XYZ file of N, CA and C in Angstrom:
711
model
N -6.486 25.664 7.069
C -5.837 24.359 6.990
C -4.329 24.549 6.798
N -3.544 23.815 7.595
C -2.088 23.919 7.472
C -1.633 23.468 6.088
N -0.552 24.071 5.587
C -0.128 23.880 4.209
C 0.169 22.422 3.885
N 0.834 21.700 4.801
C 1.157 20.300 4.487
C -0.106 19.449 4.412
N -1.106 19.784 5.229
C -2.384 19.070 5.176
C -3.113 19.391 3.874
N -3.035 20.652 3.442
C -3.684 21.061 2.187
C -3.096 20.280 1.010
N -1.761 20.174 0.981
C -1.096 19.460 -0.114
C -1.469 17.977 -0.087
N -1.496 17.404 1.115
C -1.884 15.999 1.238
C -3.332 15.797 0.803
N -4.193 16.728 1.205
C -5.614 16.638 0.867
C -5.823 16.737 -0.635
N -4.953 17.449 -1.314
C -5.042 17.582 -2.775
C -4.555 16.339 -3.495
N -4.033 15.379 -2.739
C -3.626 14.119 -3.332
C -2.228 14.099 -3.899
N -1.402 15.085 -3.535
C -0.050 15.165 -4.093
C 0.902 14.240 -3.349
N 0.809 14.218 -2.029
C 1.736 13.436 -1.223
C 1.190 13.313 0.187
N 1.922 12.630 1.034
C 1.591 12.605 2.457
C 1.971 13.948 3.086
N 1.546 14.185 4.306
C 1.912 15.433 5.001
C 3.424 15.537 5.167
N 4.045 14.418 5.517
C 5.490 14.439 5.745
C 6.235 14.792 4.458
N 5.847 14.189 3.356
C 6.507 14.477 2.086
C 6.177 15.880 1.595
N 5.007 16.387 1.983
C 4.655 17.761 1.620
C 5.638 18.751 2.242
N 6.069 18.472 3.455
C 7.061 19.347 4.098
C 8.381 19.327 3.340
N 8.743 18.161 2.805
C 9.968 18.085 1.995
C 9.832 18.915 0.728
N 8.636 18.907 0.132
C 8.400 19.709 -1.067
C 8.565 21.203 -0.753
N 8.079 21.610 0.417
C 8.197 23.018 0.818
C 9.664 23.378 1.039
N 10.379 22.531 1.756
C 11.790 22.803 2.064
C 12.638 22.896 0.804
N 12.275 22.130 -0.224
C 13.049 22.129 -1.464
C 12.597 23.205 -2.444
N 11.691 24.088 -1.989
C 11.294 25.227 -2.813
C 10.327 24.909 -3.938
N 9.631 23.790 -3.833
C 8.729 23.386 -4.904
C 7.302 23.883 -4.708
N 7.066 24.599 -3.603
C 5.710 25.058 -3.292
C 5.647 26.584 -3.322
N 4.646 27.095 -4.024
C 4.391 28.530 -4.059
C 2.984 28.813 -3.549
N 2.855 29.933 -2.831
C 1.552 30.421 -2.410
C 1.406 31.839 -2.910
N 0.390 32.055 -3.722
C 0.131 33.372 -4.315
C 1.344 33.896 -5.075
N 2.020 32.985 -5.778
C 3.118 33.361 -6.654
C 4.485 33.423 -6.011
N 4.578 33.256 -4.694
C 5.864 33.342 -4.001
C 6.225 31.998 -3.373
N 7.542 31.664 -3.413
C 7.988 30.430 -2.792
C 7.689 30.456 -1.297
N 7.185 29.359 -0.811
C 6.820 29.260 0.601
C 7.952 28.628 1.389
N 8.248 29.197 2.550
C 9.271 28.630 3.440
C 8.699 28.285 4.814
N 7.513 28.794 5.118
C 6.900 28.598 6.428
C 6.102 27.288 6.444
N 6.606 26.296 7.177
C 5.943 24.994 7.225
C 4.629 25.035 7.985
N 4.399 26.113 8.740
C 3.177 26.207 9.544
C 2.116 27.073 8.872
N 2.356 27.494 7.648
C 1.441 28.406 6.960
C 0.025 27.822 6.905
N -0.959 28.666 7.217
C -2.354 28.263 7.187
C -2.996 28.740 5.887
N -3.460 27.806 5.090
C -4.059 28.131 3.794
C -5.497 28.606 4.002
N -5.851 29.707 3.333
C -7.226 30.217 3.366
C -7.893 29.975 2.014
N -9.166 30.267 1.960
C -9.915 30.058 0.722
C -9.469 30.947 -0.413
N -8.752 32.035 -0.115
C -8.318 32.966 -1.156
C -6.917 32.667 -1.683
N -6.208 31.711 -1.083
C -4.829 31.424 -1.472
C -4.764 30.580 -2.745
N -3.772 30.894 -3.570
C -3.456 30.078 -4.735
C -2.202 29.275 -4.407
N -2.359 27.957 -4.317
C -1.246 27.077 -3.958
C -0.808 26.300 -5.194
N 0.513 26.279 -5.428
C 1.063 25.556 -6.567
C 2.211 24.660 -6.100
N 2.300 23.486 -6.685
C 3.429 22.588 -6.474
C 4.034 22.304 -7.845
N 5.296 22.736 -8.005
C 5.972 22.602 -9.307
C 5.141 23.180 -10.446
N 4.534 24.332 -10.164
C 3.783 25.040 -11.193
C 2.369 24.548 -11.414
N 1.978 23.490 -10.704
C 0.631 22.944 -10.863
C -0.271 23.445 -9.744
N -1.372 24.100 -10.132
C -2.300 24.635 -9.140
C -3.053 23.501 -8.454
N -3.154 23.596 -7.129
C -3.833 22.564 -6.364
C -5.247 22.993 -5.998
N -6.115 22.029 -6.038
C -7.488 22.245 -5.573
C -7.769 21.260 -4.452
N -8.540 21.719 -3.489
C -8.828 20.903 -2.324
C -9.876 19.854 -2.678
N -9.421 18.628 -2.948
C -10.313 17.567 -3.378
C -10.974 16.875 -2.194
N -12.104 16.252 -2.477
C -12.711 15.363 -1.506
C -11.855 14.103 -1.419
N -11.752 13.537 -0.237
C -11.014 12.296 -0.087
C -11.791 11.144 -0.734
N -11.064 10.291 -1.441
C -11.672 9.099 -2.030
C -10.783 7.904 -1.714
N -11.405 6.723 -1.680
C -10.694 5.510 -1.289
C -11.181 4.359 -2.173
N -10.237 3.681 -2.810
C -10.582 2.595 -3.716
C -9.799 1.333 -3.376
N -10.404 0.203 -3.733
C -9.748 -1.091 -3.641
C -9.671 -1.673 -5.038
N -8.465 -2.042 -5.449
C -8.225 -2.616 -6.765
C -7.738 -4.052 -6.619
N -8.231 -4.917 -7.495
C -7.660 -6.266 -7.608
C -6.609 -6.189 -8.711
N -5.374 -5.907 -8.309
C -4.301 -5.653 -9.268
C -3.915 -6.924 -10.023
N -3.876 -6.852 -11.355
C -3.380 -7.999 -12.118
C -1.848 -8.044 -12.084
N -1.296 -9.187 -12.407
C 0.154 -9.280 -12.576
C 0.547 -8.458 -13.809
N 1.802 -7.966 -13.794
C 2.299 -7.221 -14.941
C 1.901 -5.763 -14.963
N 1.376 -5.268 -13.837
C 0.983 -3.856 -13.717
C 1.808 -3.220 -12.607
N 2.301 -2.006 -12.853
C 3.182 -1.326 -11.908
C 2.357 -0.568 -10.864
N 2.765 -0.672 -9.597
C 2.101 0.072 -8.517
C 2.639 1.497 -8.484
N 2.171 2.309 -9.425
C 2.661 3.679 -9.559
C 1.607 4.522 -10.252
N 1.819 5.837 -10.202
C 0.927 6.770 -10.898
C 1.268 6.803 -12.384
N 2.573 6.896 -12.689
C 3.044 6.880 -14.071
C 4.284 5.997 -14.150
N 4.686 5.658 -15.363
C 5.892 4.852 -15.552
C 6.649 5.374 -16.758
N 7.937 5.711 -16.558
C 8.718 6.306 -17.642
C 9.055 5.307 -18.750
N 8.777 4.031 -18.520
C 9.004 3.021 -19.558
C 7.725 2.664 -20.311
N 6.648 3.352 -19.968
C 5.393 3.129 -20.676
C 4.639 1.884 -20.274
N 5.010 1.283 -19.143
C 4.327 0.080 -18.696
C 2.982 0.451 -18.057
N 2.011 -0.465 -18.069
C 0.702 -0.169 -17.465
C 0.830 0.052 -15.959
N 0.060 0.985 -15.433
C 0.096 1.307 -14.012
C -1.274 1.098 -13.375
N -1.272 0.992 -12.053
C -2.537 0.802 -11.340
C -3.439 2.031 -11.475
N -2.845 3.214 -11.491
C -3.656 4.424 -11.640
C -4.276 4.469 -13.037
N -3.580 3.909 -14.015
C -4.143 3.839 -15.359
C -5.405 3.002 -15.417
N -5.485 1.950 -14.585
C -6.692 1.122 -14.533
C -7.871 1.940 -14.021
N -7.592 2.897 -13.121
C -8.641 3.741 -12.541
C -8.704 5.091 -13.267
N -8.517 5.060 -14.571
C -8.436 6.297 -15.347
C -9.720 7.130 -15.266
N -10.831 6.496 -14.941
C -12.088 7.234 -14.864
C -12.266 8.027 -13.581
N -11.362 7.849 -12.622
C -11.458 8.595 -11.350
C -10.865 9.984 -11.550
N -11.620 11.033 -11.234
C -11.160 12.397 -11.515
C -10.161 12.912 -10.486
N -10.208 12.379 -9.267
C -9.265 12.811 -8.238
C -7.871 12.263 -8.535
N -6.857 12.956 -8.010
C -5.470 12.543 -8.233
C -5.056 11.521 -7.181
N -5.382 10.286 -7.463
C -5.132 9.215 -6.507
C -3.755 8.594 -6.735
N -3.302 7.827 -5.764
C -2.017 7.138 -5.846
C -2.118 5.867 -5.005
N -1.278 4.869 -5.286
C -1.358 3.611 -4.540
C -0.879 3.760 -3.102
N -1.513 3.018 -2.220
C -1.122 2.954 -0.815
C -0.146 1.788 -0.670
N 1.146 2.117 -0.516
C 2.144 1.065 -0.550
C 2.266 0.547 -1.979
N 2.714 -0.687 -2.108
C 2.896 -1.228 -3.448
C 2.841 -2.748 -3.428
N 2.509 -3.286 -4.591
C 2.680 -4.699 -4.864
C 3.642 -4.800 -6.043
N 4.559 -5.773 -6.006
C 5.490 -5.947 -7.110
C 4.734 -6.139 -8.415
N 5.389 -5.855 -9.537
C 4.724 -5.953 -10.839
C 4.195 -7.359 -11.106
N 4.881 -8.388 -10.546
C 4.455 -9.758 -10.783
C 3.608 -10.318 -9.641
N 3.187 -9.444 -8.719
C 2.296 -9.829 -7.626
C 0.914 -9.259 -7.892
N -0.097 -10.075 -7.700
C -1.471 -9.629 -7.934
C -2.179 -9.408 -6.601
N -3.418 -8.914 -6.700
C -4.253 -8.860 -5.512
C -4.641 -7.489 -5.029
N -4.996 -7.433 -3.748
C -5.668 -6.285 -3.166
C -4.705 -5.116 -2.937
N -5.020 -3.995 -3.581
C -4.221 -2.778 -3.433
C -5.170 -1.609 -3.209
N -4.853 -0.767 -2.227
C -5.643 0.427 -1.955
C -5.079 1.622 -2.705
N -5.968 2.525 -3.119
C -5.562 3.789 -3.735
C -6.402 4.905 -3.129
N -5.788 6.067 -2.959
C -6.475 7.183 -2.314
C -5.795 8.493 -2.663
N -6.387 9.588 -2.240
C -5.732 10.904 -2.284
C -5.566 11.466 -0.872
N -5.722 10.613 0.123
C -5.645 10.999 1.532
C -4.288 10.559 2.094
N -3.382 11.514 2.243
C -2.033 11.202 2.701
C -1.983 10.620 4.094
N -2.814 11.125 5.002
C -2.825 10.598 6.374
C -3.294 9.146 6.389
N -4.338 8.865 5.622
C -4.850 7.499 5.536
C -3.775 6.560 4.997
N -3.082 7.008 3.954
C -2.016 6.187 3.360
C -0.938 5.869 4.390
N -0.580 6.849 5.204
C 0.437 6.625 6.234
C -0.045 5.640 7.293
N -1.312 5.773 7.697
C -1.880 4.829 8.658
C -1.800 3.397 8.130
N -2.088 3.232 6.851
C -2.165 1.899 6.270
C -0.797 1.255 6.066
N 0.247 2.063 5.886
C 1.548 1.509 5.509
C 2.577 1.481 6.622
N 2.399 2.267 7.674
C 3.432 2.309 8.709
C 3.416 1.022 9.532
N 4.569 0.357 9.667
C 4.606 -0.937 10.375
C 4.069 -0.882 11.794
N 4.188 0.262 12.459
C 3.759 0.352 13.852
C 2.251 0.190 14.008
N 1.496 0.353 12.921
C 0.037 0.275 13.009
C -0.482 -1.150 12.892
N 0.369 -2.068 12.448
C 0.113 -3.508 12.543
C -1.222 -3.945 11.946
N -1.495 -3.525 10.723
C -2.679 -3.997 10.010
C -2.329 -5.295 9.281
N -3.147 -6.327 9.479
C -2.888 -7.617 8.856
C -3.014 -7.539 7.338
N -2.086 -8.202 6.652
C -2.135 -8.353 5.203
C -1.929 -9.835 4.914
N -2.843 -10.420 4.168
C -2.809 -11.856 3.935
C -2.526 -12.164 2.465
N -1.621 -13.110 2.252
C -1.171 -13.482 0.914
C -1.352 -14.975 0.688
N -1.534 -15.345 -0.576
C -1.455 -16.733 -0.997
C -0.210 -16.856 -1.857
N 0.691 -17.760 -1.468
C 1.943 -17.929 -2.188
C 2.059 -19.353 -2.713
N 2.368 -19.463 -4.000
C 2.774 -20.755 -4.548
C 4.287 -20.784 -4.493
N 4.834 -21.746 -3.772
C 6.279 -21.795 -3.570
C 6.850 -23.086 -4.149
N 8.092 -23.011 -4.518
C 8.817 -24.198 -4.957
C 9.319 -24.937 -3.717
N 8.986 -26.223 -3.615
C 9.415 -26.995 -2.462
C 8.230 -27.539 -1.683
N 8.531 -28.396 -0.746
C 7.508 -29.066 0.060
C 7.412 -28.385 1.424
N 6.308 -27.659 1.651
C 6.123 -26.917 2.898
C 5.615 -27.838 4.001
N 6.245 -27.731 5.156
C 5.837 -28.498 6.332
C 5.800 -27.573 7.547
N 5.195 -28.058 8.632
C 5.194 -27.272 9.861
C 6.617 -27.018 10.343
N 7.481 -27.984 10.110
C 8.855 -27.853 10.590
C 9.613 -26.750 9.836
N 9.548 -26.775 8.506
C 10.345 -25.772 7.792
C 9.676 -24.398 7.729
N 8.392 -24.310 8.121
C 7.720 -23.011 8.167
C 7.719 -22.397 9.567
N 8.181 -23.182 10.575
C 8.134 -22.692 11.959
C 8.826 -21.338 12.148
N 9.960 -21.059 11.489
C 10.597 -19.743 11.676
C 9.685 -18.562 11.361
N 8.673 -18.769 10.515
C 7.746 -17.676 10.205
C 7.041 -17.190 11.467
N 6.727 -18.112 12.357
C 5.957 -17.767 13.555
C 6.828 -17.255 14.693
N 8.139 -17.385 14.538
C 9.062 -16.987 15.612
C 9.673 -15.612 15.378
N 9.532 -15.099 14.164
C 10.222 -13.861 13.809
C 11.539 -14.212 13.147
N 11.834 -13.563 12.044
C 13.021 -13.903 11.261
C 13.894 -12.675 11.082
N 15.136 -12.928 10.681
C 16.030 -11.848 10.276
C 16.278 -11.964 8.789
N 16.031 -10.873 8.071
C 16.255 -10.832 6.639
C 17.185 -9.674 6.336
N 18.352 -9.986 5.824
C 19.362 -8.967 5.531
C 19.625 -8.092 6.764
N 19.701 -8.750 7.923
C 19.994 -8.060 9.170
C 18.816 -7.349 9.808
N 17.647 -7.411 9.181
C 16.468 -6.716 9.709
C 15.523 -7.722 10.358
N 15.104 -7.417 11.577
C 14.200 -8.286 12.311
C 12.789 -8.158 11.762
N 12.202 -9.292 11.419
C 10.843 -9.339 10.908
C 9.929 -9.907 11.983
N 8.782 -9.287 12.178
C 7.859 -9.731 13.226
C 7.286 -11.111 12.915
N 6.877 -11.841 13.937
C 6.255 -13.149 13.716
C 5.032 -13.046 12.811
N 4.833 -14.068 11.993
C 3.713 -14.110 11.058
C 2.859 -15.343 11.347
N 1.712 -15.410 10.697
C 0.839 -16.585 10.792
C 0.765 -17.248 9.415
N 0.676 -18.559 9.402
C 0.605 -19.242 8.113
C -0.393 -20.392 8.177
N -0.806 -20.843 7.000
C -1.649 -22.025 6.860
C -1.219 -22.735 5.580
N -0.910 -24.000 5.669
C -0.563 -24.771 4.486
C -1.857 -25.176 3.775
N -2.058 -24.657 2.578
C -3.287 -24.924 1.827
C -3.189 -26.236 1.060
N -2.049 -26.434 0.402
C -1.890 -27.643 -0.403
C -0.413 -27.915 -0.641
N -0.049 -29.180 -0.716
C 1.322 -29.562 -1.072
C 1.256 -30.632 -2.165
N 2.260 -30.642 -3.008
C 2.326 -31.613 -4.096
C 3.770 -32.067 -4.244
N 4.082 -33.225 -3.665
C 5.458 -33.729 -3.699
C 5.901 -34.033 -5.127
N 4.970 -34.509 -5.957
C 5.343 -34.884 -7.320
C 5.775 -33.672 -8.141
N 5.175 -32.513 -7.844
C 5.534 -31.282 -8.559
C 6.498 -30.406 -7.749
N 6.846 -30.897 -6.546
C 7.746 -30.143 -5.670
C 7.256 -28.701 -5.489
N 5.979 -28.552 -5.138
C 5.369 -27.224 -4.988
C 4.356 -27.256 -3.853
N 4.134 -26.088 -3.264
C 3.178 -25.952 -2.162
C 2.430 -24.630 -2.291
N 1.229 -24.598 -1.731
C 0.441 -23.367 -1.632
C 0.319 -23.022 -0.156
N 0.766 -21.821 0.219
C 0.768 -21.406 1.626
C 0.086 -20.049 1.765
N -0.789 -19.940 2.752
C -1.391 -18.648 3.111
C -0.551 -18.024 4.224
N -0.166 -16.767 4.049
C 0.698 -16.091 5.026
C 0.100 -14.746 5.403
N 0.034 -14.471 6.707
C -0.474 -13.185 7.193
C 0.633 -12.457 7.943
N 0.915 -11.231 7.499
C 1.914 -10.373 8.138
C 1.258 -9.032 8.444
N 1.932 -8.196 9.252
C 1.384 -6.852 9.471
C 2.388 -5.763 9.096
N 3.535 -6.187 8.565
C 4.491 -5.209 8.076
C 4.358 -5.124 6.557
N 5.262 -4.419 5.910
C 5.168 -4.315 4.471
C 6.473 -3.878 3.845
N 7.578 -4.479 4.287
C 8.874 -4.137 3.704
C 8.927 -4.611 2.256
N 9.741 -3.965 1.450
C 9.866 -4.343 0.052
C 10.218 -5.827 -0.083
N 9.432 -6.521 -0.890
C 9.673 -7.938 -1.193
C 9.655 -8.817 0.061
N 8.976 -8.365 1.111
C 9.070 -9.079 2.387
C 8.621 -10.535 2.290
N 7.454 -10.769 1.711
C 6.934 -12.139 1.656
C 7.866 -13.026 0.833
N 8.306 -12.530 -0.314
C 9.227 -13.307 -1.155
C 10.522 -13.601 -0.402
N 11.032 -12.595 0.298
C 12.289 -12.783 1.031
C 12.133 -13.784 2.171
N 10.982 -13.774 2.832
C 10.752 -14.703 3.942
C 10.778 -16.150 3.450
N 10.058 -16.407 2.361
C 10.048 -17.772 1.829
C 11.405 -18.157 1.239
N 12.071 -17.195 0.599
C 13.392 -17.468 0.027
C 14.365 -17.893 1.118
N 14.288 -17.211 2.279
C 15.157 -17.544 3.405
C 14.917 -18.965 3.895
N 13.690 -19.455 3.742
C 13.348 -20.810 4.171
C 13.667 -21.853 3.101
N 14.203 -21.402 1.965
C 14.499 -22.333 0.883
C 13.271 -22.717 0.077
N 12.246 -21.855 0.098
C 10.997 -22.093 -0.627
C 10.695 -20.887 -1.527
N 11.430 -20.733 -2.616
C 11.254 -19.543 -3.443
C 9.835 -19.418 -4.002
N 9.340 -18.185 -4.012
C 7.985 -17.918 -4.464
C 7.908 -17.975 -5.987
N 6.932 -18.717 -6.483
C 6.678 -18.791 -7.914
C 5.516 -17.889 -8.330
N 4.578 -17.708 -7.430
C 3.399 -16.876 -7.719
C 2.868 -16.336 -6.402
N 2.454 -15.055 -6.402
C 2.047 -14.425 -5.145
C 0.853 -13.506 -5.377
N -0.101 -13.568 -4.448
C -1.273 -12.701 -4.525
C -1.688 -12.276 -3.122
N -2.030 -10.995 -2.962
C -2.563 -10.529 -1.675
C -4.082 -10.639 -1.717
N -4.645 -11.367 -0.770
C -6.079 -11.643 -0.795
C -6.865 -10.857 0.248
N -6.169 -10.257 1.210
C -6.885 -9.499 2.239
C -5.994 -8.395 2.795
N -6.631 -7.311 3.197
C -5.939 -6.171 3.807
C -6.840 -5.675 4.922
N -6.432 -5.931 6.179
C -7.280 -5.544 7.305
C -8.623 -6.244 7.221
N -9.694 -5.467 7.203
C -11.050 -6.004 7.153
C -11.540 -6.237 5.721
N -10.692 -5.995 4.727
C -11.112 -6.092 3.328
C -10.636 -7.390 2.686
N -11.464 -7.913 1.759
C -11.038 -9.018 0.909
C -11.522 -8.741 -0.512
N -11.211 -9.628 -1.420
C -11.470 -9.396 -2.844
C -12.798 -9.947 -3.330
N -13.681 -10.327 -2.411
C -14.982 -10.869 -2.815
C -15.703 -9.883 -3.736
N -16.103 -10.358 -4.907
C -16.868 -9.526 -5.834
C -16.050 -8.560 -6.658
N -14.720 -8.632 -6.543
C -13.851 -7.731 -7.319
C -12.902 -8.589 -8.166
N -13.243 -8.850 -9.433
C -12.378 -9.686 -10.297
C -11.051 -8.984 -10.591
N -10.105 -9.753 -11.081
C -8.799 -9.196 -11.450
C -8.969 -8.068 -12.467
N -8.277 -6.944 -12.206
C -8.340 -5.802 -13.099
C -9.504 -4.872 -12.830
N -10.341 -5.191 -11.846
C -11.497 -4.348 -11.505
C -11.267 -3.686 -10.145
N -12.095 -2.692 -9.839
C -11.969 -1.956 -8.581
C -13.331 -1.497 -8.116
N -13.375 -1.084 -6.857
C -14.586 -0.470 -6.311
C -14.201 0.547 -5.262
N -15.097 1.478 -4.994
C -14.863 2.476 -3.954
C -15.204 1.879 -2.597
N -14.390 2.211 -1.599
C -14.659 1.736 -0.248
C -15.824 2.515 0.353
N -16.579 1.860 1.212
C -17.640 2.541 1.944
C -17.037 3.332 3.103
N -17.782 4.270 3.608
C -17.310 5.044 4.763
C -17.061 4.127 5.961
N -17.910 3.116 6.097
C -17.747 2.175 7.202
C -16.427 1.421 7.076
N -16.093 0.989 5.867
C -14.849 0.251 5.652
C -13.627 1.123 5.945
N -13.676 2.383 5.497
C -12.559 3.298 5.755
C -12.401 3.514 7.258
N -13.505 3.730 7.938
C -13.456 3.954 9.384
C -12.900 2.736 10.110
N -13.304 1.538 9.680
C -12.803 0.313 10.320
C -11.298 0.162 10.112
N -10.815 0.491 8.912
C -9.380 0.414 8.642
C -8.602 1.388 9.532
N -9.109 2.601 9.658
C -8.440 3.598 10.496
C -8.443 3.154 11.951
N -9.553 2.567 12.403
C -9.613 2.075 13.779
C -8.617 0.937 13.997
N -8.444 0.074 13.002
C -7.448 -0.986 13.102
C -6.055 -0.409 13.243
N -5.793 0.653 12.480
C -4.468 1.272 12.509
C -4.192 1.940 13.847
N -5.222 2.504 14.445
C -5.031 3.229 15.711
C -4.949 2.266 16.902
């Protein structure tokens, strides 16, 4: 197995980031710093990243219903709760696939499979992600039309999205809107509504590709089936 694949399989990083670790001298094989990006790892090799010995783990895939106030990270230097902390009983070294803001709840994937993570997060793979947003303001077909045409946010072109107005309340000056996108830029959904003059007050991701949160309460998780993983990969391809 090629070294970058071995590192990704161990749950440390994606294959691409594994190459960066090698280039920066953070990877040793049998006690010596590795410089060959094409090195093939055998069963007798001892591989270390920053002094930590790696073992070739089985790939695992989880879906978490992330609560608000939890960081999409493995650890946090400020001591805040993390998504990996919720899955503390999982023995593999998993990490979140992409991220949800600390104040955003909903469906988040975690895995130790770097290739899978890349498939799920790269915009070119166009996997649908659906959100429910409570926004300040009165949502109408007219003021939401730019969502379906493609928008520019901070000079960056955003692909057309799909929306559904769930509920509006003129007396409270608030609306509930379902939005489906296939990209995942930082704060994208919040920025899209902000650009329309409808700032987000509350946000939750309710679906990712073929997955939804049925049967998974807030703060709980479950392992994906092989069929679900295969369907997600097929969507990405």
